[in-house]
PDB file of C-alpha atoms in Angstrom:
ATOM      1  CA  UNK A 154     -21.067 -41.674 -37.753  1.00 58.00           C
ATOM      2  CA  UNK A 155     -20.612 -39.777 -34.408  1.00 65.00           C
ATOM      3  CA  UNK A 156     -23.546 -39.559 -32.019  1.00 73.00           C
ATOM      4  CA  UNK A 157     -25.799 -36.542 -32.061  1.00 75.00           C
ATOM      5  CA  UNK A 158     -25.341 -34.213 -29.104  1.00 75.00           C
ATOM      6  CA  UNK A 159     -28.223 -34.048 -26.825  1.00 78.00           C
ATOM      7  CA  UNK A 160     -29.569 -30.590 -25.358  1.00 82.00           C
ATOM      8  CA  UNK A 161     -28.216 -31.517 -21.879  1.00 85.00           C
ATOM      9  CA  UNK A 162     -24.765 -32.296 -23.267  1.00 86.00           C
ATOM     10  CA  UNK A 163     -24.700 -28.955 -25.207  1.00 87.00           C
ATOM     11  CA  UNK A 164     -25.760 -27.028 -22.003  1.00 89.00           C
ATOM     12  CA  UNK A 165     -23.136 -28.702 -19.964  1.00 88.00           C
ATOM     13  CA  UNK A 166     -20.398 -27.895 -22.631  1.00 89.00           C
ATOM     14  CA  UNK A 167     -21.569 -24.249 -22.753  1.00 89.00           C
ATOM     15  CA  UNK A 168     -21.539 -23.953 -18.951  1.00 88.00           C
ATOM     16  CA  UNK A 169     -18.018 -25.428 -18.739  1.00 89.00           C
ATOM     17  CA  UNK A 170     -16.799 -22.872 -21.373  1.00 89.00           C
ATOM     18  CA  UNK A 171     -18.406 -19.949 -19.435  1.00 84.00           C
ATOM     19  CA  UNK A 172     -16.833 -21.148 -16.225  1.00 82.00           C
ATOM     20  CA  UNK A 173     -13.499 -21.380 -17.864  1.00 83.00           C
ATOM     21  CA  UNK A 174     -13.796 -17.792 -19.080  1.00 80.00           C
ATOM     22  CA  UNK A 175     -14.841 -16.624 -15.598  1.00 73.00           C
ATOM     23  CA  UNK A 176     -11.820 -18.307 -13.994  1.00 73.00           C
ATOM     24  CA  UNK A 177      -9.508 -16.714 -16.624  1.00 73.00           C
ATOM     25  CA  UNK A 178     -10.943 -13.312 -16.081  1.00 68.00           C
ATOM     26  CA  UNK A 179     -10.507 -13.452 -12.218  1.00 60.00           C
ATOM     27  CA  UNK A 180      -6.850 -12.550 -12.553  1.00 60.00           C
ATOM     28  CA  UNK A 181      -7.627  -9.478 -14.549  1.00 67.00           C
ATOM     29  CA  UNK A 182      -9.811  -7.735 -11.991  1.00 70.00           C
ATOM     30  CA  UNK A 183      -9.640  -3.921 -12.160  1.00 76.00           C
ATOM     31  CA  UNK A 184      -7.690  -2.476  -9.214  1.00 79.00           C
ATOM     32  CA  UNK A 185     -10.527  -0.301  -8.189  1.00 77.00           C
ATOM     33  CA  UNK A 186     -12.873  -3.288  -7.775  1.00 80.00           C
ATOM     34  CA  UNK A 187     -10.693  -5.184  -5.319  1.00 84.00           C
ATOM     35  CA  UNK A 188     -12.386  -5.313  -1.835  1.00 87.00           C
ATOM     36  CA  UNK A 189      -9.060  -4.082  -0.238  1.00 85.00           C
ATOM     37  CA  UNK A 190      -9.327  -0.991  -2.312  1.00 85.00           C
ATOM     38  CA  UNK A 191     -13.112  -0.383  -1.997  1.00 86.00           C
ATOM     39  CA  UNK A 192     -14.534   2.946  -0.953  1.00 87.00           C
ATOM     40  CA  UNK A 193     -15.883   3.215   2.636  1.00 87.00           C
ATOM     41  CA  UNK A 194     -17.139   5.961   4.919  1.00 90.00           C
ATOM     42  CA  UNK A 195     -16.023   6.391   8.470  1.00 89.00           C
ATOM     43  CA  UNK A 196     -18.609   5.884  11.235  1.00 87.00           C
ATOM     44  CA  UNK A 197     -17.484   8.787  13.288  1.00 90.00           C
ATOM     45  CA  UNK A 198     -16.096  11.524  11.126  1.00 91.00           C
ATOM     46  CA  UNK A 199     -18.207  10.558   7.928  1.00 91.00           C
ATOM     47  CA  UNK A 200     -15.243  10.990   5.494  1.00 89.00           C
ATOM     48  CA  UNK A 201     -14.888   8.753   2.521  1.00 89.00           C
ATOM     49  CA  UNK A 202     -11.646   6.833   2.123  1.00 87.00           C
ATOM     50  CA  UNK A 203     -10.119   3.526   1.095  1.00 87.00           C
ATOM     51  CA  UNK A 204     -11.272   0.330   2.998  1.00 88.00           C
ATOM     52  CA  UNK A 205      -9.034   0.110   5.984  1.00 86.00           C
ATOM     53  CA  UNK A 206      -9.083  -1.201   9.617  1.00 87.00           C
ATOM     54  CA  UNK A 207      -8.666   2.317  11.154  1.00 88.00           C
ATOM     55  CA  UNK A 208      -9.940   5.586   9.898  1.00 88.00           C
ATOM     56  CA  UNK A 209      -7.061   7.504   8.369  1.00 86.00           C
ATOM     57  CA  UNK A 210      -8.364  10.780   9.562  1.00 88.00           C
ATOM     58  CA  UNK A 211      -9.679  10.214  13.171  1.00 90.00           C
ATOM     59  CA  UNK A 212      -8.112   6.748  13.929  1.00 88.00           C
ATOM     60  CA  UNK A 213     -11.403   5.243  15.008  1.00 90.00           C
ATOM     61  CA  UNK A 214     -12.076   1.480  14.546  1.00 88.00           C
ATOM     62  CA  UNK A 215     -14.753   0.688  11.922  1.00 84.00           C
ATOM     63  CA  UNK A 216     -17.852  -0.966  13.436  1.00 82.00           C
ATOM     64  CA  UNK A 217     -18.666  -3.009  10.314  1.00 85.00           C
ATOM     65  CA  UNK A 218     -15.379  -4.375   8.782  1.00 88.00           C
ATOM     66  CA  UNK A 219     -15.099  -5.571   5.206  1.00 89.00           C
ATOM     67  CA  UNK A 220     -12.779  -8.387   4.411  1.00 89.00           C
ATOM     68  CA  UNK A 221      -9.866  -7.290   2.179  1.00 88.00           C
ATOM     69  CA  UNK A 222      -9.842 -10.602   0.301  1.00 87.00           C
ATOM     70  CA  UNK A 223     -13.471 -11.768  -0.190  1.00 86.00           C
ATOM     71  CA  UNK A 224     -15.449  -8.579   0.527  1.00 86.00           C
ATOM     72  CA  UNK A 225     -17.721 -10.160   3.177  1.00 86.00           C
ATOM     73  CA  UNK A 226     -19.091  -8.260   6.125  1.00 87.00           C
ATOM     74  CA  UNK A 227     -20.624 -11.308   7.833  1.00 85.00           C
ATOM     75  CA  UNK A 228     -19.410 -14.826   8.387  1.00 82.00           C
ATOM     76  CA  UNK A 229     -22.301 -17.262   7.954  1.00 77.00           C
ATOM     77  CA  UNK A 230     -20.260 -20.523   8.749  1.00 68.00           C
ATOM     78  CA  UNK A 231     -21.757 -22.251   5.680  1.00 64.00           C
ATOM     79  CA  UNK A 232     -18.488 -22.786   3.909  1.00 60.00           C
ATOM     80  CA  UNK A 233     -16.708 -24.436   6.903  1.00 62.00           C
ATOM     81  CA  UNK A 234     -13.640 -22.364   5.838  1.00 78.00           C
ATOM     82  CA  UNK A 235     -13.586 -20.587   9.173  1.00 81.00           C
ATOM     83  CA  UNK A 236     -10.503 -20.902  11.448  1.00 82.00           C
ATOM     84  CA  UNK A 237     -12.697 -20.007  14.399  1.00 81.00           C
ATOM     85  CA  UNK A 238     -15.577 -22.305  15.157  1.00 78.00           C
ATOM     86  CA  UNK A 239     -18.920 -20.511  15.847  1.00 76.00           C
ATOM     87  CA  UNK A 240     -21.426 -23.224  15.243  1.00 74.00           C
ATOM     88  CA  UNK A 241     -24.826 -21.863  14.516  1.00 75.00           C
ATOM     89  CA  UNK A 242     -23.896 -18.255  15.142  1.00 80.00           C
ATOM     90  CA  UNK A 243     -23.291 -15.617  12.479  1.00 82.00           C
ATOM     91  CA  UNK A 244     -20.321 -13.409  13.354  1.00 83.00           C
ATOM     92  CA  UNK A 245     -20.144  -9.751  12.285  1.00 84.00           C
ATOM     93  CA  UNK A 246     -18.004  -6.831  13.379  1.00 84.00           C
ATOM     94  CA  UNK A 247     -14.697  -7.564  15.121  1.00 85.00           C
ATOM     95  CA  UNK A 248     -15.708 -11.164  15.753  1.00 84.00           C
ATOM     96  CA  UNK A 249     -15.388 -11.750  12.067  1.00 85.00           C
ATOM     97  CA  UNK A 250     -11.796 -10.373  11.931  1.00 86.00           C
ATOM     98  CA  UNK A 251      -8.712 -12.568  11.644  1.00 86.00           C
ATOM     99  CA  UNK A 252      -5.919 -10.168  10.784  1.00 88.00           C
ATOM    100  CA  UNK A 253      -4.904  -6.803   9.262  1.00 88.00           C
ATOM    101  CA  UNK A 254      -3.173  -6.727   6.016  1.00 87.00           C
ATOM    102  CA  UNK A 255       0.390  -5.206   6.256  1.00 86.00           C
ATOM    103  CA  UNK A 256       0.128  -3.742   2.798  1.00 86.00           C
ATOM    104  CA  UNK A 257      -3.450  -2.359   2.394  1.00 85.00           C
ATOM    105  CA  UNK A 258      -4.064  -2.040   6.145  1.00 86.00           C
ATOM    106  CA  UNK A 259      -7.588  -3.510   5.704  1.00 88.00           C
ATOM    107  CA  UNK A 260      -9.321  -6.267   7.813  1.00 90.00           C
ATOM    108  CA  UNK A 261      -8.928  -9.828   6.692  1.00 90.00           C
ATOM    109  CA  UNK A 262     -11.748 -12.197   7.907  1.00 87.00           C
ATOM    110  CA  UNK A 263     -11.054 -15.464   9.702  1.00 86.00           C
ATOM    111  CA  UNK A 264     -11.584 -17.584   6.681  1.00 85.00           C
ATOM    112  CA  UNK A 265      -8.788 -20.034   6.075  1.00 86.00           C
ATOM    113  CA  UNK A 266      -8.420 -19.077   2.382  1.00 86.00           C
ATOM    114  CA  UNK A 267      -8.537 -15.296   3.106  1.00 86.00           C
ATOM    115  CA  UNK A 268      -5.963 -15.575   5.888  1.00 87.00           C
ATOM    116  CA  UNK A 269      -3.536 -17.695   3.953  1.00 87.00           C
ATOM    117  CA  UNK A 270      -3.739 -16.015   0.571  1.00 84.00           C
ATOM    118  CA  UNK A 271      -4.374 -12.246   0.967  1.00 83.00           C
ATOM    119  CA  UNK A 272      -0.950 -11.181   2.082  1.00 79.00           C
ATOM    120  CA  UNK A 273       0.620 -12.936  -0.913  1.00 81.00           C
ATOM    121  CA  UNK A 274      -1.750 -11.684  -3.541  1.00 82.00           C
ATOM    122  CA  UNK A 275      -2.558  -8.278  -2.180  1.00 84.00           C
ATOM    123  CA  UNK A 276      -2.864  -5.964  -5.204  1.00 84.00           C
ATOM    124  CA  UNK A 277      -1.558  -3.025  -3.071  1.00 84.00           C
ATOM    125  CA  UNK A 278       1.603  -4.724  -1.887  1.00 83.00           C
ATOM    126  CA  UNK A 279       3.882  -2.381  -3.743  1.00 84.00           C
ATOM    127  CA  UNK A 280       1.485   0.462  -4.444  1.00 86.00           C
ATOM    128  CA  UNK A 281       3.200   3.749  -4.414  1.00 88.00           C
ATOM    129  CA  UNK A 282       1.825   6.771  -6.297  1.00 86.00           C
ATOM    130  CA  UNK A 283       4.265   7.723  -9.146  1.00 88.00           C
ATOM    131  CA  UNK A 284       3.281  11.408  -8.970  1.00 86.00           C
ATOM    132  CA  UNK A 285       3.473  12.186  -5.263  1.00 86.00           C
ATOM    133  CA  UNK A 286       5.424   9.050  -4.160  1.00 87.00           C
ATOM    134  CA  UNK A 287       2.953   8.306  -1.224  1.00 86.00           C
ATOM    135  CA  UNK A 288       2.122   4.711  -0.296  1.00 85.00           C
ATOM    136  CA  UNK A 289      -1.214   3.411   1.009  1.00 83.00           C
ATOM    137  CA  UNK A 290      -0.157   4.284   4.585  1.00 81.00           C
ATOM    138  CA  UNK A 291       0.544   7.907   3.703  1.00 83.00           C
ATOM    139  CA  UNK A 292      -2.842   9.045   2.452  1.00 81.00           C
ATOM    140  CA  UNK A 293      -6.531   8.238   2.927  1.00 77.00           C
ATOM    141  CA  UNK A 294      -7.565   7.845  -0.710  1.00 81.00           C
ATOM    142  CA  UNK A 295      -7.901   4.903  -2.939  1.00 85.00           C
ATOM    143  CA  UNK A 296      -5.194   3.610  -5.347  1.00 87.00           C
ATOM    144  CA  UNK A 297      -5.800   3.361  -9.053  1.00 86.00           C
ATOM    145  CA  UNK A 298      -3.712   2.226 -12.052  1.00 85.00           C
ATOM    146  CA  UNK A 299      -3.022   4.558 -15.017  1.00 83.00           C
ATOM    147  CA  UNK A 300      -4.863   3.418 -18.216  1.00 78.00           C
ATOM    148  CA  UNK A 301      -1.866   4.175 -20.307  1.00 81.00           C
ATOM    149  CA  UNK A 302       1.346   3.403 -18.389  1.00 81.00           C
ATOM    150  CA  UNK A 303      -0.327   1.058 -15.798  1.00 81.00           C
ATOM    151  CA  UNK A 304       1.572   2.649 -12.848  1.00 85.00           C
ATOM    152  CA  UNK A 305      -0.114   3.275  -9.501  1.00 87.00           C
ATOM    153  CA  UNK A 306      -1.895   6.562  -8.750  1.00 87.00           C
ATOM    154  CA  UNK A 307      -3.430   7.956  -5.755  1.00 86.00           C
ATOM    155  CA  UNK A 308      -6.974   9.501  -5.839  1.00 83.00           C
ATOM    156  CA  UNK A 309      -5.560  13.024  -5.851  1.00 83.00           C
ATOM    157  CA  UNK A 310      -3.253  12.660  -8.803  1.00 83.00           C
ATOM    158  CA  UNK A 311      -5.279  10.145 -10.880  1.00 82.00           C
ATOM    159  CA  UNK A 312      -6.907  12.561 -13.441  1.00 82.00           C
ATOM    160  CA  UNK A 313      -4.060  15.030 -13.778  1.00 82.00           C
ATOM    161  CA  UNK A 314      -1.534  12.095 -14.495  1.00 82.00           C
ATOM    162  CA  UNK A 315      -3.756  10.409 -17.013  1.00 77.00           C
ATOM    163  CA  UNK A 316      -4.375  13.710 -18.812  1.00 78.00           C
ATOM    164  CA  UNK A 317      -0.669  14.179 -19.218  1.00 81.00           C
ATOM    165  CA  UNK A 318       0.025  10.582 -19.921  1.00 79.00           C
ATOM    166  CA  UNK A 319      -2.465   9.924 -22.812  1.00 75.00           C
ATOM    167  CA  UNK A 320      -1.220  10.247 -26.322  1.00 70.00           C
ATOM    168  CA  UNK A 321      -3.215  11.488 -29.344  1.00 65.00           C
ATOM    169  CA  UNK A 322      -2.860   9.203 -32.282  1.00 65.00           C
ATOM    170  CA  UNK A 323      -4.265  11.490 -35.047  1.00 61.00           C
ATOM    171  CA  UNK A 324      -5.383  14.973 -35.728  1.00 66.00           C
ATOM    172  CA  UNK A 325      -8.923  13.921 -35.137  1.00 64.00           C
ATOM    173  CA  UNK A 326      -8.196  14.157 -31.382  1.00 62.00           C
ATOM    174  CA  UNK A 327      -9.152  10.546 -30.729  1.00 60.00           C
ATOM    175  CA  UNK A 328      -6.930   8.878 -28.059  1.00 54.00           C
TER     176      UNK A 328
END
C-alpha cells in the first residue's frame, strides 16, 4: 500500500500547483496592466498620459520614473540584480534609470534583467492604433487591445471601435 500523505506534503504540492498556475498566467497579462503602459500624471502640466520618460505635452522630464519592465520606482539593492553598484544606498529618480525603451518611450531601470529583456518583450513594440493609425510616439494616451479582434487601439478610439466591432449573438441583445 502507498504511504499516506502528510499535511506538509499536501501543502507543498498545493503550493507547487499554485506557483505553476501563476507562472503560466504571467504571459497572459492584460495590456493595460503592463508597467510600460501604466497611467501617470506629469509633474509640471498635471496632464494624465501613458508612462513615458518625457511628458508628451510639455516635454519635461519626470521626477519619479517608473521602470517599464518591473514597475519599480526605487532600487533597494536587495536583489543584487543591479548593473550599477550602489552599496547601502537606495537609488530613486534618474539615479535608478538605465535606459529608455525605443518602442514605448518609457524608462527602464538599471536592473540586469530589465535592461536585457524589456526591449525584446515590450508589448508596445508594434503598437499602432488600427483606427487612427498613430503609434505610441504620436499621441499621449495609453494603448489598449480590442476585446473582440485583439488589435491595438489608442485611448481616444477605444470605446468607439469596440462598439462597432462587437457582434450580437441573438435577439436578446447579449454580446
